[in-house]
Amino acid sequence: MAERSTAAVDVADNSGDDPLTAQADTAATDGVADTQDMAEQASAPDKDGGDDGKKGDVHPVIEAPDLHSGHKLAKRYRLEECVTRLDGFSSWRAVDEKLRRAVGVHVLPADHPRARSVLAAARSAALLGDPRFVQVLDAVEENDLVYVVHEWLPDSTELTALLAAGPMEPHDAYQLVSQVSQAMAAAHREGLAHLRLTPSAVLRSSTGQYRIRGLAVNAALRGISAERPQRTDTEAIGALLYAALTQRWPYDSDAYGLTGLPKDVGLIAPDQVRAGVHRGLSEIAMRALANDGATASRQEPPCTTPDELAKAVAAMPRIRPPEPEFPAPAEYQRTTYQQGTYGRQQTRPSVTQPLPQPPAPLQSRTGRALKWAVSALLIAALGLGSWQVADKLLDRNKDKEPPRTTQPETTENKQPENSGQPVKIVEAYDFDPLGDGSENHSQIESAYDGDPSTSWPTSNYRDYPKFGNLKEGVGLVLDLGKVQQVGKVEVTFQGATSVELRTAPESADSRPGAPGEYATQASEKGSHVTLSPDKPVKTRYVLVWLTELPSAVGGYRGQIADIKITS
């Protein structure tokens, strides 16, 4: 079966509310940070301000299992480095020796009060299978231990580190709230909540995609629950957006390396905290954070679920990425010759001894012989050339034919008047008739939104580039709204991908459901391909059919960054 990406992710969030960067100076083994976190859990509410119905289980302090680097779980997972040791559980960076990949592991005693809930949360999260979340790979109870194995993503960056560098650009903040709210809406539709959606729980990959780690599991490890889980996660997303716009935490306490708002001021809009904040994103943040009497500046209704928040973001005008900045060219340096020296006093050169002049070339007996030989060859060549030209002119006069009348260009050779015009894609559908019928439907719009930084990914397939030898291919069906002429389709991939251009019959009233019902027009392989039929075709449905995928972390995966169609 197709397997999701198995690249891994840091589990540093398990050390409590403070980010690892803030704890690095206090304890290399998280001992001080763990003591501080346990004290806060016992005596103070969660300082991220999102305590709407949230509560933690109060248990006696339980020591984490006495494990060490090099210890193996299930004769497969070799523990490498302890990242967190807190409240009876520990989190490790480990190596899956069977598949030779890095993974993250949470370990706690089987008799821990929260062991059963952690197992249940991990198994529920594993069934979701959404690539926008860090995937749970295994959840096992063995030898008096319960351990949860999940992905490790070394090429991703924590949102905590991104916020430490300064406020985000409007386009980056827009992508953050859009992707995170859509992902959490999908999770809540399956009955899963996060309840601990902090800056350290959100990661940005090198391609600009955001991934969420610790879905359901992080809360279960700490015994966190909520009466209104959708409201809790929505406020957490609003806090992340607020921090991205202002580099301030939207409550009166400092958290996650960010300074909180001044005390006794209350919740004020981001555009009142920092100049230049995008007005629409400021409104979205306030609608998500609306609580205890705080409302959006335009009195719009608050967003109480991730789905409502995702719809509110989608209703905004799309925020384009900033234009690239090019360095100014260096100032042009004029030379002395260009500036001219007329009328200026010339410096007289100093008197020097004259240098001996070399003898004139070709003045020896051998040189004179060589000159005569070259001259003779040139004369012979000129005579031969003149004779050939005269001979051809005489033959042309003998065989001279009457001039042919130019025939008017036939209509077959004329190009269609509307060739080369862009064709709008009205809607697109993922096309996987030989598999489970679905390939990341929620991200399809990224394939033709004109933004190469976003992309539509396929599922991850193991062992073989041809979809793990499980199917012939997958693709996208592009609906043009009506029958139109298609002369060229340009597709940009992330990695060299084999692709075919197929079209439905012109008479098709609805999009066909099998690959064989589309006619193959062209095929190509590369990261930026141009697919052109032998002659323009008319159709309403265009199928971009992927037949071989590029290598990715943990297997093979295709990603379409942009599609353009012209007539």
XYZ file of C-alpha atoms in Angstrom, residues 202-390:
189
model
C 3.900 23.710 13.813
C 6.705 23.026 11.334
C 7.471 24.542 7.934
C 9.188 22.334 5.365
C 11.764 23.514 2.847
C 8.992 23.670 0.204
C 6.869 26.066 2.302
C 4.299 23.461 3.426
C 3.237 23.490 7.086
C 3.042 20.248 9.097
C 1.403 19.807 12.520
C 2.871 17.383 15.040
C 1.440 15.809 18.170
C -2.208 15.565 17.017
C -4.125 14.105 20.007
C -0.913 12.462 21.337
C 0.715 15.532 22.964
C -2.472 16.286 24.887
C -2.856 12.635 25.943
C 0.752 12.518 27.224
C -0.027 15.475 29.515
C -3.608 14.526 30.385
C -5.046 17.654 28.738
C -8.744 17.698 27.809
C -11.274 20.371 26.860
C -15.048 20.752 27.019
C -15.037 22.572 23.653
C -12.069 21.140 21.730
C -12.934 22.897 18.448
C -13.047 26.274 20.208
C -9.739 25.529 21.949
C -7.946 24.659 18.695
C -9.478 27.655 16.890
C -8.211 30.089 19.540
C -4.784 28.423 19.351
C -4.663 29.026 15.575
C -5.679 32.641 16.163
C -2.836 33.005 18.667
C -0.351 31.618 16.123
C -1.561 34.096 13.482
C -1.407 36.960 16.023
C 2.189 36.049 16.884
C 3.118 35.764 13.186
C 1.798 39.289 12.499
C 3.175 41.066 15.584
C 5.907 38.850 17.107
C 3.928 39.243 20.364
C 1.959 36.651 22.333
C -1.720 37.781 22.488
C -1.984 37.478 26.276
C -0.446 39.387 29.193
C 2.227 36.747 29.896
C 5.395 35.914 27.988
C 5.469 32.518 26.276
C 7.404 30.573 23.620
C 10.150 33.191 23.491
C 7.599 35.955 22.721
C 6.724 39.016 24.786
C 3.109 39.203 25.933
C 0.787 42.205 25.694
C 0.942 44.912 28.382
C -1.101 44.091 31.458
C -4.565 45.639 31.924
C -4.760 46.471 28.202
C -6.793 43.487 27.109
C -6.827 41.887 23.686
C -6.115 44.545 21.054
C -6.023 44.043 17.292
C -2.650 43.219 15.682
C -2.768 46.339 13.471
C -2.888 48.420 16.701
C 0.177 46.638 18.091
C 2.433 46.978 15.063
C 2.338 49.315 12.065
C 1.983 47.838 8.608
C 0.001 44.729 9.601
C -2.331 43.430 6.884
C -5.865 44.587 7.806
C -7.633 41.442 6.598
C -5.317 39.097 8.523
C -5.683 41.286 11.628
C -9.469 40.828 11.384
C -9.087 37.043 11.017
C -6.856 36.837 14.107
C -9.357 38.784 16.218
C -12.292 36.670 15.033
C -10.442 33.506 16.031
C -9.375 34.959 19.397
C -12.776 36.543 20.210
C -13.421 35.539 23.833
C -14.537 37.117 27.114
C -16.084 40.118 25.375
C -13.330 40.705 22.797
C -14.655 41.029 19.234
C -13.304 41.856 15.813
C -12.848 45.526 15.034
C -15.657 45.424 12.458
C -17.978 43.477 14.774
C -17.954 40.410 12.551
C -19.049 37.129 14.171
C -16.261 35.144 15.877
C -14.933 31.922 14.364
C -15.570 29.118 16.860
C -14.397 26.107 14.811
C -11.402 25.478 12.525
C -13.828 24.926 9.643
C -15.383 28.389 10.122
C -11.899 29.883 10.327
C -10.778 28.119 7.130
C -13.840 29.419 5.285
C -13.223 32.965 6.540
C -9.619 32.811 5.280
C -10.734 31.392 1.926
C -13.198 34.281 1.518
C -10.354 36.809 1.754
C -8.677 38.113 -1.422
C -5.628 35.968 -2.086
C -2.394 37.552 -0.816
C 0.336 37.291 -3.417
C 4.002 36.743 -2.483
C 6.215 39.844 -2.507
C 8.050 40.727 -5.675
C 11.711 39.624 -5.661
C 14.206 42.369 -4.971
C 17.145 42.691 -7.364
C 20.384 44.420 -6.300
C 21.092 47.775 -7.917
C 23.775 47.613 -10.629
C 27.204 48.981 -9.794
C 27.911 52.543 -10.865
C 29.326 52.731 -14.393
C 33.029 53.488 -14.403
C 34.212 55.652 -17.305
C 37.654 55.079 -18.773
C 40.126 57.832 -19.695
C 39.463 57.179 -23.371
C 35.672 57.633 -22.968
C 36.040 60.777 -20.901
C 38.334 62.294 -23.544
C 41.579 64.190 -23.107
C 41.058 67.090 -25.526
C 42.087 70.413 -24.028
C 43.722 68.812 -21.020
C 47.385 69.195 -20.225
C 49.183 66.034 -21.264
C 51.856 64.602 -19.105
C 55.053 64.193 -21.032
C 56.600 60.768 -20.878
C 60.028 60.547 -19.376
C 62.938 60.073 -21.752
C 63.889 56.441 -21.982
C 66.440 54.534 -23.978
C 65.019 53.280 -27.324
C 64.345 49.555 -27.433
C 66.012 47.544 -30.193
C 63.574 46.885 -33.042
C 63.058 43.264 -34.086
C 63.794 42.426 -37.731
C 60.891 42.732 -40.196
C 59.040 39.430 -40.626
C 59.475 37.265 -43.749
C 62.570 39.144 -44.930
C 64.797 36.057 -45.055
C 65.211 33.779 -48.056
C 62.786 31.225 -46.566
C 60.214 33.970 -45.877
C 60.315 35.243 -49.440
C 59.809 31.694 -50.790
C 56.845 31.213 -48.476
C 55.221 34.457 -49.687
C 55.504 33.381 -53.327
C 53.996 29.968 -52.539
C 51.003 31.470 -50.709
C 50.412 33.973 -53.521
C 50.379 31.167 -56.107
C 47.853 29.171 -54.090
C 45.538 32.191 -53.742
C 45.644 32.875 -57.497
C 44.838 29.227 -58.267
C 41.934 29.215 -55.795
C 40.466 32.396 -57.264
C 40.687 31.004 -60.797
C 39.004 27.725 -59.821
C 36.225 29.551 -58.016
C 35.572 31.865 -60.965
C 35.344 28.903 -63.330
C 32.788 27.089 -61.103
C 30.614 30.206 -60.789
C 30.611 30.759 -64.573
